[in-house]
């Protein structure tokens, strides 16, 4: 399988080359030339597989330049009971009659990003060793990506990690998770700005071809194709767990920010998984909600981005969205380049003439949740089911309940565990002691390592230079 860029000006590449890339050289996002489709009998066969076997079947369709045995090893090393807490890896748990949770958050950092990142850490180490190369990972995080990346890459050979986060905008637990790591290859940078500023710094360093080549810059942000690939697997897993045969259709509702998670669901649906609707749930930062209801995409500036109680969704420019728009526009890369060129200079675009296709052909729907909705939903679910859900998952449950059709079965992606967002949970249900996985007890008391810098790509570049040269 060959990979191409959404902007059409990058020569086709193999999986292991794409794996180490951030943005394509032409500024676009890499994706397969076409998505493979799965027939009925394959779907029947996959239903019987356990998580690692299923992951192998799906990933081997895409990672065609990695020998079968090696790919199996990477997958088996990644998806273990030890790392994810159960042999199921991604359990499905019933909340109400027709609403269940797709439990994505039982990995090392208690958020769904571990599912992809743990795979990426092992895949990176493998590919770098094969190629005899080193890599400098730069990333931007509003919380969960950064910790998931750092836990996946800590101590890995030939990899240096620089992770930017918005100074003071993450929860105490998230800060402690990241800043308490003492591995020599992990560097935390707190930027005086918002998440989107961090993301812009990453983009601008990536676009500096000389700097990029000199330090072998790579990224683990959600634009990375390897992450999307690893996420496709759990849509299949969730579907099989929630149905008894392949004539049934279910919907997924996904708390969204960068459109990474639900992009994988969209691809699973394109591959032929019987998904009815893909419901995008946003918080007050509702750029995607607006697009999927009006066809107008209007990214906001960082000073127009709200700080909310579901902070990992405080995103106003959905970096993976371009992968979907590429398909929506029948792979017209010139038009994609033009639209996202406009986005780059602060404009939006209007695809309202395509809205019917977005809904009917691609199955998308969207809804929005606010702080009060989130609080009410956490409280309601706790009182009715005894289960605590985190604020992001609450946005998903709220939107699922709002939009649910009669008889529609919806899996809501549980994108983090409540232990990460103690303040909001306590606001919702009163002063209780939150359950915490053993390995996170006492985390906030550990010493922290972080460098604070101005919102300035040059200052970050200087830091990278200094550290990489010193190693
Ligand atoms: C990253 C994240 C999201 C948003 O996922 P996207 O792939 O960016 O849409 C939602 N919830 C949590 C807890 C997250 O960490």
Short mmCIF file of C-alpha atoms and ligand atoms in Angstrom, two decimals:
data_model
loop_
_atom_site.label_atom_id
_atom_site.label_comp_id
_atom_site.label_asym_id
_atom_site.label_seq_id
_atom_site.Cartn_x
_atom_site.Cartn_y
_atom_site.Cartn_z
CA UNK A 1 0.00 0.00 0.00
CA UNK A 2 1.22 3.46 -0.89
CA UNK A 3 0.47 6.70 0.95
CA UNK A 4 -0.26 10.07 -0.57
CA UNK A 5 -0.75 13.61 0.72
CA UNK A 6 -4.12 15.36 0.89
CA UNK A 7 -2.50 18.29 -0.92
CA UNK A 8 -1.29 16.19 -3.85
CA UNK A 9 2.33 17.35 -4.07
CA UNK A 10 4.19 14.56 -2.31
CA UNK A 11 5.50 11.44 -4.04
CA UNK A 12 3.76 8.22 -2.84
CA UNK A 13 5.48 6.57 0.12
CA UNK A 14 5.52 3.32 2.08
CA UNK A 15 4.04 2.87 5.54
CA UNK A 16 7.28 2.89 7.52
CA UNK A 17 8.31 6.20 5.95
CA UNK A 18 4.92 7.77 6.66
CA UNK A 19 5.07 6.45 10.22
CA UNK A 20 7.99 8.71 11.07
CA UNK A 21 6.47 11.80 9.44
CA UNK A 22 4.50 14.73 10.72
CA UNK A 23 2.97 16.90 8.05
CA UNK A 24 3.68 15.94 4.46
CA UNK A 25 6.34 18.10 2.77
CA UNK A 26 3.55 19.90 0.88
CA UNK A 27 1.80 20.80 4.15
CA UNK A 28 -0.90 18.15 3.80
CA UNK A 29 -1.69 14.99 5.72
CA UNK A 30 -0.62 11.54 4.59
CA UNK A 31 -3.21 8.84 4.01
CA UNK A 32 -3.54 5.62 1.99
CA UNK A 33 -4.24 5.96 -1.72
CA UNK A 34 -7.50 4.19 -0.94
CA UNK A 35 -9.00 2.51 2.09
CA UNK A 36 -9.22 -1.29 1.77
CA UNK A 37 -12.73 -2.72 2.06
CA UNK A 38 -13.71 -5.77 4.06
CA UNK A 39 -16.21 -8.34 2.81
CA UNK A 40 -18.83 -10.18 4.89
CA UNK A 41 -16.86 -13.38 5.35
CA UNK A 42 -13.79 -11.50 6.54
CA UNK A 43 -15.95 -9.61 8.99
CA UNK A 44 -17.38 -12.92 10.23
CA UNK A 45 -13.90 -14.32 10.71
CA UNK A 46 -12.68 -11.21 12.54
CA UNK A 47 -15.56 -11.39 15.00
CA UNK A 48 -13.91 -14.40 16.64
CA UNK A 49 -10.48 -12.84 17.10
CA UNK A 50 -8.95 -11.48 20.27
CA UNK A 51 -7.62 -7.93 20.36
CA UNK A 52 -4.06 -8.59 19.22
CA UNK A 53 -5.17 -10.88 16.40
CA UNK A 54 -7.73 -8.35 15.25
CA UNK A 55 -5.15 -5.57 15.41
CA UNK A 56 -2.81 -7.66 13.29
CA UNK A 57 -5.44 -8.36 10.62
CA UNK A 58 -6.34 -4.68 10.31
CA UNK A 59 -2.86 -3.21 10.57
CA UNK A 60 -1.34 -5.68 8.13
CA UNK A 61 -3.63 -4.25 5.43
CA UNK A 62 -1.93 -0.89 5.92
CA UNK A 63 1.60 -1.63 7.18
CA UNK A 64 2.45 -3.65 4.11
CA UNK A 65 6.20 -3.01 4.24
CA UNK A 66 6.69 -4.46 7.73
CA UNK A 67 7.26 -8.25 7.72
CA UNK A 68 4.33 -10.17 9.24
CA UNK A 69 6.30 -11.59 12.17
CA UNK A 70 7.73 -8.20 13.09
CA UNK A 71 4.32 -6.55 12.99
CA UNK A 72 2.90 -9.31 15.18
CA UNK A 73 5.71 -8.78 17.68
CA UNK A 74 5.12 -5.03 17.85
CA UNK A 75 1.40 -5.59 18.41
CA UNK A 76 1.85 -8.36 20.98
CA UNK A 77 4.33 -6.26 22.91
CA UNK A 78 1.91 -3.31 22.91
CA UNK A 79 -1.52 -4.68 23.74
CA UNK A 80 -0.93 -6.53 26.99
CA UNK A 81 -3.03 -7.01 30.10
CA UNK A 82 -0.18 -5.42 32.02
CA UNK A 83 -0.44 -2.14 30.06
CA UNK A 84 -4.22 -2.03 29.56
CA UNK A 85 -5.55 -3.78 32.63
CA UNK A 86 -7.45 -6.65 30.96
CA UNK A 87 -7.12 -9.22 28.20
CA UNK A 88 -9.97 -7.53 26.40
CA UNK A 89 -7.79 -4.39 26.13
CA UNK A 90 -10.85 -2.33 25.15
CA UNK A 91 -13.88 -3.55 27.11
CA UNK A 92 -17.41 -2.45 26.31
CA UNK A 93 -19.56 -1.70 29.35
CA UNK A 94 -23.29 -1.13 29.37
CA UNK A 95 -24.45 2.16 30.84
CA UNK A 96 -28.10 2.19 29.76
CA UNK A 97 -30.16 -0.08 27.53
CA UNK A 98 -28.91 1.40 24.31
CA UNK A 99 -25.88 3.38 25.46
CA UNK A 100 -22.62 1.66 26.31
CA UNK A 101 -19.10 2.83 26.95
CA UNK A 102 -16.23 1.84 24.70
CA UNK A 103 -13.55 1.83 27.38
CA UNK A 104 -10.50 3.33 25.73
CA UNK A 105 -8.83 4.69 28.84
CA UNK A 106 -7.34 1.81 30.76
CA UNK A 107 -3.76 2.35 29.55
CA UNK A 108 -0.80 3.85 31.47
CA UNK A 109 -1.97 7.51 31.38
CA UNK A 110 -5.69 6.84 31.78
CA UNK A 111 -6.71 8.33 28.44
CA UNK A 112 -7.63 6.90 25.06
CA UNK A 113 -4.47 8.23 23.46
CA UNK A 114 -2.49 5.42 25.07
CA UNK A 115 -4.11 2.91 22.72
CA UNK A 116 -2.41 4.48 19.73
CA UNK A 117 0.65 5.90 21.41
CA UNK A 118 1.83 2.68 23.02
CA UNK A 119 1.77 1.13 19.56
CA UNK A 120 3.58 4.09 18.07
CA UNK A 121 6.38 3.94 20.66
CA UNK A 122 7.14 0.33 19.79
CA UNK A 123 6.69 0.86 16.05
CA UNK A 124 9.02 3.89 16.07
CA UNK A 125 11.73 2.03 17.93
CA UNK A 126 11.46 -0.86 15.48
CA UNK A 127 11.55 1.27 12.32
CA UNK A 128 14.40 3.49 13.57
CA UNK A 129 16.47 0.45 14.37
CA UNK A 130 15.83 -0.99 10.91
CA UNK A 131 16.84 2.27 9.26
CA UNK A 132 19.70 3.09 11.63
CA UNK A 133 18.22 6.53 12.26
CA UNK A 134 17.49 8.86 15.17
CA UNK A 135 14.37 10.94 15.66
CA UNK A 136 13.49 14.12 17.52
CA UNK A 137 9.83 14.09 18.42
CA UNK A 138 8.17 17.45 18.87
CA UNK A 139 4.61 17.60 20.00
CA UNK A 140 1.89 19.87 21.29
CA UNK A 141 -0.52 18.77 23.94
CA UNK A 142 -3.51 20.09 25.79
CA UNK A 143 -2.90 17.33 28.29
CA UNK A 144 -3.51 13.79 27.21
CA UNK A 145 -1.43 13.52 24.04
CA UNK A 146 1.69 14.69 25.80
CA UNK A 147 1.56 12.30 28.69
CA UNK A 148 0.53 9.41 26.46
CA UNK A 149 3.46 10.18 24.12
CA UNK A 150 5.94 10.53 26.92
CA UNK A 151 4.87 7.26 28.56
CA UNK A 152 5.10 5.54 25.18
CA UNK A 153 8.54 6.94 24.28
CA UNK A 154 10.32 7.22 27.62
CA UNK A 155 13.63 5.44 27.58
CA UNK A 156 13.24 4.33 23.94
CA UNK A 157 16.42 4.07 21.89
CA UNK A 158 17.24 6.78 19.34
CA UNK A 159 14.33 9.03 20.27
CA UNK A 160 14.36 12.47 21.91
CA UNK A 161 11.01 13.98 22.96
CA UNK A 162 10.10 17.69 23.24
CA UNK A 163 6.55 18.22 24.39
CA UNK A 164 4.91 21.63 24.44
CA UNK A 165 1.94 22.32 26.65
CA UNK A 166 -0.01 25.52 27.42
CA UNK A 167 1.45 26.91 30.63
CA UNK A 168 -0.99 26.55 33.53
CA UNK A 169 -3.87 25.20 31.44
CA UNK A 170 -3.72 21.53 32.39
CA UNK A 171 -5.04 19.80 35.49
CA UNK A 172 -2.70 19.18 38.42
CA UNK A 173 -2.84 15.47 37.69
CA UNK A 174 -1.97 15.95 34.01
CA UNK A 175 0.96 18.19 34.89
CA UNK A 176 2.22 15.69 37.44
CA UNK A 177 1.93 12.86 34.94
CA UNK A 178 4.14 14.60 32.43
CA UNK A 179 6.46 16.74 34.48
CA UNK A 180 7.37 14.02 36.96
CA UNK A 181 9.01 11.79 34.36
CA UNK A 182 12.76 11.74 34.86
CA UNK A 183 13.86 9.87 31.75
CA UNK A 184 16.75 11.67 30.05
CA UNK A 185 15.07 11.64 26.61
CA UNK A 186 11.93 13.44 27.81
CA UNK A 187 11.75 17.29 27.76
CA UNK A 188 8.70 19.24 28.91
CA UNK A 189 8.20 22.78 27.58
CA UNK A 190 5.40 24.96 29.00
CA UNK A 191 4.49 27.67 26.47
CA UNK A 192 2.90 30.93 27.59
CA UNK A 193 -0.18 30.54 25.39
CA UNK A 194 -2.99 28.19 24.48
CA UNK A 195 -2.89 24.71 23.00
CA UNK A 196 -3.34 26.07 19.48
CA UNK A 197 -0.24 28.23 19.96
CA UNK A 198 1.71 25.11 20.88
CA UNK A 199 0.33 23.41 17.81
CA UNK A 200 1.30 26.38 15.64
CA UNK A 201 4.86 26.24 16.98
CA UNK A 202 5.07 22.56 16.06
CA UNK A 203 3.76 23.34 12.59
CA UNK A 204 6.16 26.19 12.05
CA UNK A 205 9.18 24.11 13.12
CA UNK A 206 7.98 21.31 10.84
CA UNK A 207 7.73 23.75 7.97
CA UNK A 208 11.33 24.89 8.44
CA UNK A 209 12.83 22.32 6.07
CA UNK A 210 16.41 22.90 7.15
CA UNK A 211 15.68 22.61 10.86
CA UNK A 212 13.46 19.61 10.24
CA UNK A 213 16.17 17.74 8.35
CA UNK A 214 18.97 18.70 10.71
CA UNK A 215 17.20 17.32 13.77
CA UNK A 216 15.14 14.59 12.06
CA UNK A 217 11.95 16.10 13.39
CA UNK A 218 8.99 13.83 13.77
CA UNK A 219 5.69 14.15 15.52
CA UNK A 220 3.28 12.06 17.48
CA UNK A 221 0.42 14.51 17.26
CA UNK A 222 -2.84 13.14 16.11
CA UNK A 223 -1.98 13.91 12.50
CA UNK A 224 0.38 10.94 12.61
CA UNK A 225 -0.97 8.17 10.43
CA UNK A 226 0.23 5.39 12.77
CA UNK A 227 -2.02 6.73 15.49
CA UNK A 228 -5.06 6.81 13.29
CA UNK A 229 -4.32 3.26 12.19
CA UNK A 230 -4.09 1.93 15.75
CA UNK A 231 -7.41 3.62 16.55
CA UNK A 232 -9.26 1.95 13.67
CA UNK A 233 -8.89 -1.38 15.49
CA UNK A 234 -11.09 -0.50 18.45
CA UNK A 235 -14.03 0.53 16.29
CA UNK A 236 -14.07 -3.04 15.00
CA UNK A 237 -13.56 -4.42 18.49
CA UNK A 238 -16.39 -2.26 19.86
CA UNK A 239 -18.70 -3.22 17.04
CA UNK A 240 -18.12 -6.95 17.61
CA UNK A 241 -18.56 -6.62 21.36
CA UNK A 242 -21.85 -4.74 20.98
CA UNK A 243 -23.47 -6.91 18.31
CA UNK A 244 -24.11 -10.60 17.72
CA UNK A 245 -23.97 -10.64 13.94
CA UNK A 246 -22.94 -8.40 11.11
CA UNK A 247 -26.42 -7.50 9.96
CA UNK A 248 -26.70 -5.20 12.97
CA UNK A 249 -25.71 -1.57 12.83
CA UNK A 250 -24.56 0.57 15.71
CA UNK A 251 -23.47 4.17 16.12
CA UNK A 252 -20.48 5.69 17.86
CA UNK A 253 -20.45 8.97 19.73
CA UNK A 254 -16.97 10.41 20.18
CA UNK A 255 -15.85 13.36 22.34
CA UNK A 256 -13.81 15.26 19.76
CA UNK A 257 -11.22 17.98 19.41
CA UNK A 258 -8.64 17.35 16.73
CA UNK A 259 -10.90 14.91 14.89
CA UNK A 260 -8.31 12.14 15.32
CA UNK A 261 -10.36 9.59 17.19
CA UNK A 262 -13.49 9.89 15.09
CA UNK A 263 -11.42 10.03 11.88
CA UNK A 264 -10.45 6.43 12.66
CA UNK A 265 -14.14 5.60 13.05
CA UNK A 266 -14.82 7.22 9.71
CA UNK A 267 -12.15 5.04 8.11
CA UNK A 268 -13.54 1.89 9.77
CA UNK A 269 -16.92 2.81 8.28
CA UNK A 270 -15.34 3.36 4.84
CA UNK A 271 -13.76 -0.10 5.17
CA UNK A 272 -17.24 -1.55 5.46
CA UNK A 273 -17.80 -1.86 9.20
CA UNK A 274 -21.60 -1.59 9.66
CA UNK A 275 -21.59 1.73 11.48
CA UNK A 276 -24.83 3.67 11.31
CA UNK A 277 -23.86 7.11 12.54
CA UNK A 278 -20.64 8.73 13.68
CA UNK A 279 -21.67 11.34 16.22
CA UNK A 280 -19.16 14.09 16.94
CA UNK A 281 -19.48 15.52 20.46
CA UNK A 282 -17.81 18.86 21.17
CA UNK A 283 -17.59 21.08 24.22
CA UNK A 284 -17.99 24.87 24.14
CA UNK A 285 -15.25 24.92 21.49
CA UNK A 286 -17.73 23.82 18.90
CA UNK A 287 -16.07 24.33 15.51
CA UNK A 288 -16.78 20.73 14.50
CA UNK A 289 -20.34 20.82 15.80
CA UNK A 290 -20.88 23.86 13.64
CA UNK A 291 -19.41 22.22 10.55
CA UNK A 292 -21.42 19.03 10.85
CA UNK A 293 -24.63 20.99 11.32
CA UNK A 294 -24.10 23.81 8.81
CA UNK A 295 -21.29 22.81 6.44
CA UNK A 296 -19.33 25.90 7.48
CA UNK A 297 -15.89 25.42 8.96
CA UNK A 298 -14.74 28.44 10.95
CA UNK A 299 -11.60 27.75 12.98
CA UNK A 300 -11.19 30.19 15.85
CA UNK A 301 -8.08 31.96 16.97
CA UNK A 302 -6.45 30.90 20.19
CA UNK A 303 -7.78 33.97 22.03
CA UNK A 304 -11.27 32.86 21.00
CA UNK A 305 -10.75 29.36 22.42
CA UNK A 306 -12.47 28.75 25.74
CA UNK A 307 -10.75 27.08 28.65
CA UNK A 308 -13.29 24.46 29.66
CA UNK A 309 -13.73 21.61 32.10
CA UNK A 310 -13.14 19.12 29.27
CA UNK A 311 -9.74 20.64 28.46
CA UNK A 312 -8.47 17.99 26.05
CA UNK A 313 -11.16 19.16 23.65
CA UNK A 314 -10.27 22.87 23.89
CA UNK A 315 -9.31 22.90 20.25
CA UNK A 316 -10.52 25.27 17.57
CA UNK A 317 -8.68 23.97 14.55
CA UNK A 318 -9.18 20.26 14.04
CA UNK A 319 -5.91 19.05 12.61
CA UNK A 320 -7.19 15.71 11.25
CA UNK A 321 -10.24 17.18 9.62
CA UNK A 322 -8.39 17.55 6.32
CA UNK A 323 -8.32 13.76 5.91
CA UNK A 324 -12.10 13.65 5.84
CA UNK A 325 -12.49 16.76 3.68
CA UNK A 326 -10.15 15.15 1.13
CA UNK A 327 -12.58 12.27 0.73
CA UNK A 328 -15.61 14.54 0.85
CA UNK A 329 -14.16 16.48 -2.09
CA UNK A 330 -13.56 13.28 -4.08
CA UNK A 331 -9.80 13.52 -3.50
CA UNK A 332 -9.54 16.86 -5.26
CA UNK A 333 -6.20 17.83 -3.71
CA UNK A 334 -6.08 21.23 -5.38
CA UNK A 335 -9.30 22.24 -3.74
CA UNK A 336 -8.14 20.79 -0.40
CA UNK A 337 -4.89 22.75 -0.67
CA UNK A 338 -6.83 25.90 -1.37
CA UNK A 339 -9.31 25.47 1.49
CA UNK A 340 -6.68 24.62 4.07
CA UNK A 341 -4.40 27.30 2.74
CA UNK A 342 -7.22 29.68 3.66
CA UNK A 343 -7.43 28.10 7.12
CA UNK A 344 -3.72 28.64 7.55
CA UNK A 345 -4.16 32.40 7.12
CA UNK A 346 -7.07 32.54 9.55
CA UNK A 347 -10.03 32.10 7.23
CA UNK A 348 -12.69 29.41 7.15
CA UNK A 349 -14.57 27.71 4.35
CA UNK A 350 -18.11 26.87 3.40
CA UNK A 351 -19.04 23.40 2.16
CA UNK A 352 -22.74 23.71 2.94
CA UNK A 353 -23.53 22.39 -0.54
CA UNK A 354 -21.99 19.09 0.63
CA UNK A 355 -23.81 18.86 3.93
CA UNK A 356 -26.31 16.29 2.70
CA UNK A 357 -23.43 14.02 1.61
CA UNK A 358 -21.67 14.48 4.94
CA UNK A 359 -24.79 13.23 6.69
CA UNK A 360 -26.20 10.61 4.36
CA UNK A 361 -23.13 9.12 2.72
CA UNK A 362 -20.63 9.47 5.57
CA UNK A 363 -23.06 9.13 8.48
CA UNK A 364 -21.85 12.12 10.45
CA UNK A 365 -23.91 13.98 13.05
CA UNK A 366 -22.80 16.33 15.80
CA UNK A 367 -23.85 17.91 19.07
CA UNK A 368 -22.42 20.15 21.73
CA UNK A 369 -22.13 20.04 25.49
CA UNK A 370 -21.43 22.83 27.98
CA UNK A 371 -19.99 22.91 31.48
CA UNK A 372 -23.43 22.65 33.04
CA UNK A 373 -24.37 19.74 30.75
CA UNK A 374 -21.16 17.97 31.69
CA UNK A 375 -21.76 18.42 35.41
CA UNK A 376 -25.39 17.30 35.12
CA UNK A 377 -24.44 14.26 33.06
CA UNK A 378 -21.69 13.12 35.43
CA UNK A 379 -24.14 13.43 38.32
CA UNK A 380 -27.01 11.76 36.48
CA UNK A 381 -24.94 8.80 35.31
CA UNK A 382 -23.43 8.37 38.76
CA UNK A 383 -26.82 8.42 40.45
CA UNK A 384 -28.50 6.17 37.92
CA UNK A 385 -25.75 3.64 37.27
CA UNK A 386 -23.18 4.04 40.06
CA UNK A 387 -20.49 4.70 37.50
CA UNK A 388 -18.24 7.76 37.46
CA UNK A 389 -17.36 9.13 34.02
CA UNK A 390 -14.82 11.82 33.21
CA UNK A 391 -15.84 15.24 31.83
CA UNK A 392 -14.94 14.41 28.19
CA UNK A 393 -16.86 11.17 28.28
CA UNK A 394 -19.73 13.10 29.85
CA UNK A 395 -19.82 15.38 26.80
CA UNK A 396 -20.13 12.23 24.70
CA UNK A 397 -22.92 10.73 26.82
CA UNK A 398 -24.80 14.03 26.86
CA UNK A 399 -24.68 14.38 23.07
CA UNK A 400 -25.53 10.70 22.55
CA UNK A 401 -28.65 11.11 24.69
CA UNK A 402 -29.64 14.30 22.87
CA UNK A 403 -29.28 12.88 19.37
CA UNK A 404 -30.22 9.25 19.83
CA UNK A 405 -32.84 7.91 17.41
CA UNK A 406 -35.40 5.44 18.63
CA UNK A 407 -33.81 2.00 18.99
CA UNK A 408 -30.39 3.26 17.99
CA UNK A 409 -27.58 1.54 19.84
CA UNK A 410 -24.72 3.94 20.61
CA UNK A 411 -21.23 3.25 21.89
CA UNK A 412 -19.80 6.32 23.57
CA UNK A 413 -16.02 6.50 23.56
CA UNK A 414 -14.73 6.77 27.13
CA UNK A 415 -11.75 8.97 26.40
CA UNK A 416 -10.34 9.41 29.91
CA UNK A 417 -10.81 8.15 33.46
CA UNK A 418 -12.38 10.45 36.08
CA UNK A 419 -9.25 10.31 38.28
CA UNK A 420 -7.60 12.75 35.88
CA UNK A 421 -10.19 15.47 36.49
CA UNK A 422 -10.91 15.39 40.17
CA UNK A 423 -12.16 18.99 40.58
CA UNK A 424 -14.91 18.65 38.00
CA UNK A 425 -16.04 15.28 39.31
CA UNK A 426 -16.29 16.65 42.83
CA UNK A 427 -18.21 19.67 41.54
CA UNK A 428 -20.68 17.23 40.01
CA UNK A 429 -21.15 14.58 42.66
CA UNK A 430 -19.82 16.10 45.87
CA UNK A 431 -16.75 15.36 47.89
CA UNK A 432 -15.85 11.74 47.24
CA UNK A 433 -12.53 9.97 46.97
CA UNK A 434 -11.95 9.07 43.35
CA UNK A 435 -10.81 5.58 42.51
CA UNK A 436 -7.25 5.64 41.21
CA UNK A 437 -5.15 3.01 39.53
CA UNK A 438 -2.34 1.92 41.83
CA UNK A 439 0.48 3.24 39.68
CA UNK A 440 -0.81 6.83 39.91
CA UNK A 441 -1.03 7.09 43.69
CA UNK A 442 1.21 9.86 45.07
CA UNK A 443 2.00 11.16 41.60
CA UNK A 444 1.47 14.84 42.45
CA UNK A 445 4.08 14.67 45.22
CA UNK A 446 6.93 13.73 42.92
CA UNK A 447 9.46 16.38 41.81
CA UNK A 448 8.59 18.00 38.44
CA UNK A 449 10.76 18.99 35.48
CA UNK A 450 9.55 21.66 33.04
CA UNK A 451 10.95 24.71 31.20
CA UNK A 452 8.65 27.71 30.66
CA UNK A 453 9.12 29.64 27.38
CA UNK A 454 7.49 32.53 25.53
CA UNK A 455 4.97 31.82 22.81
CA UNK A 456 7.69 31.89 20.17
CA UNK A 457 8.86 29.15 17.79
CA UNK A 458 12.41 30.53 17.78
CA UNK A 459 12.74 30.14 21.53
CA UNK A 460 11.59 26.53 21.27
CA UNK A 461 13.99 25.87 18.37
CA UNK A 462 16.84 27.18 20.48
CA UNK A 463 15.95 24.83 23.32
CA UNK A 464 15.84 21.83 21.00
CA UNK A 465 19.21 22.76 19.54
CA UNK A 466 20.72 23.08 22.95
CA UNK A 467 19.46 19.71 24.23
CA UNK A 468 20.01 17.63 21.12
CA UNK A 469 23.53 18.94 20.69
CA UNK A 470 24.27 18.13 24.32
CA UNK A 471 23.21 14.48 24.02
C1 LIG B 1 -7.53 13.97 22.89
C2 LIG B 1 -8.77 13.80 23.64
C3 LIG B 1 -10.02 14.00 23.04
C4 LIG B 1 -10.18 14.47 21.62
O1 LIG B 1 -9.74 13.52 20.68
P1 LIG B 1 -9.43 13.98 19.18
O2 LIG B 1 -8.79 12.80 18.57
O3 LIG B 1 -8.49 15.14 19.28
O4 LIG B 1 -10.72 14.35 18.56
C5 LIG B 1 -11.15 13.75 23.81
N1 LIG B 1 -11.05 13.38 25.09
C6 LIG B 1 -9.88 13.18 25.69
C7 LIG B 1 -9.85 12.78 27.12
C8 LIG B 1 -8.70 13.37 25.00
O5 LIG B 1 -7.53 13.17 25.59
#
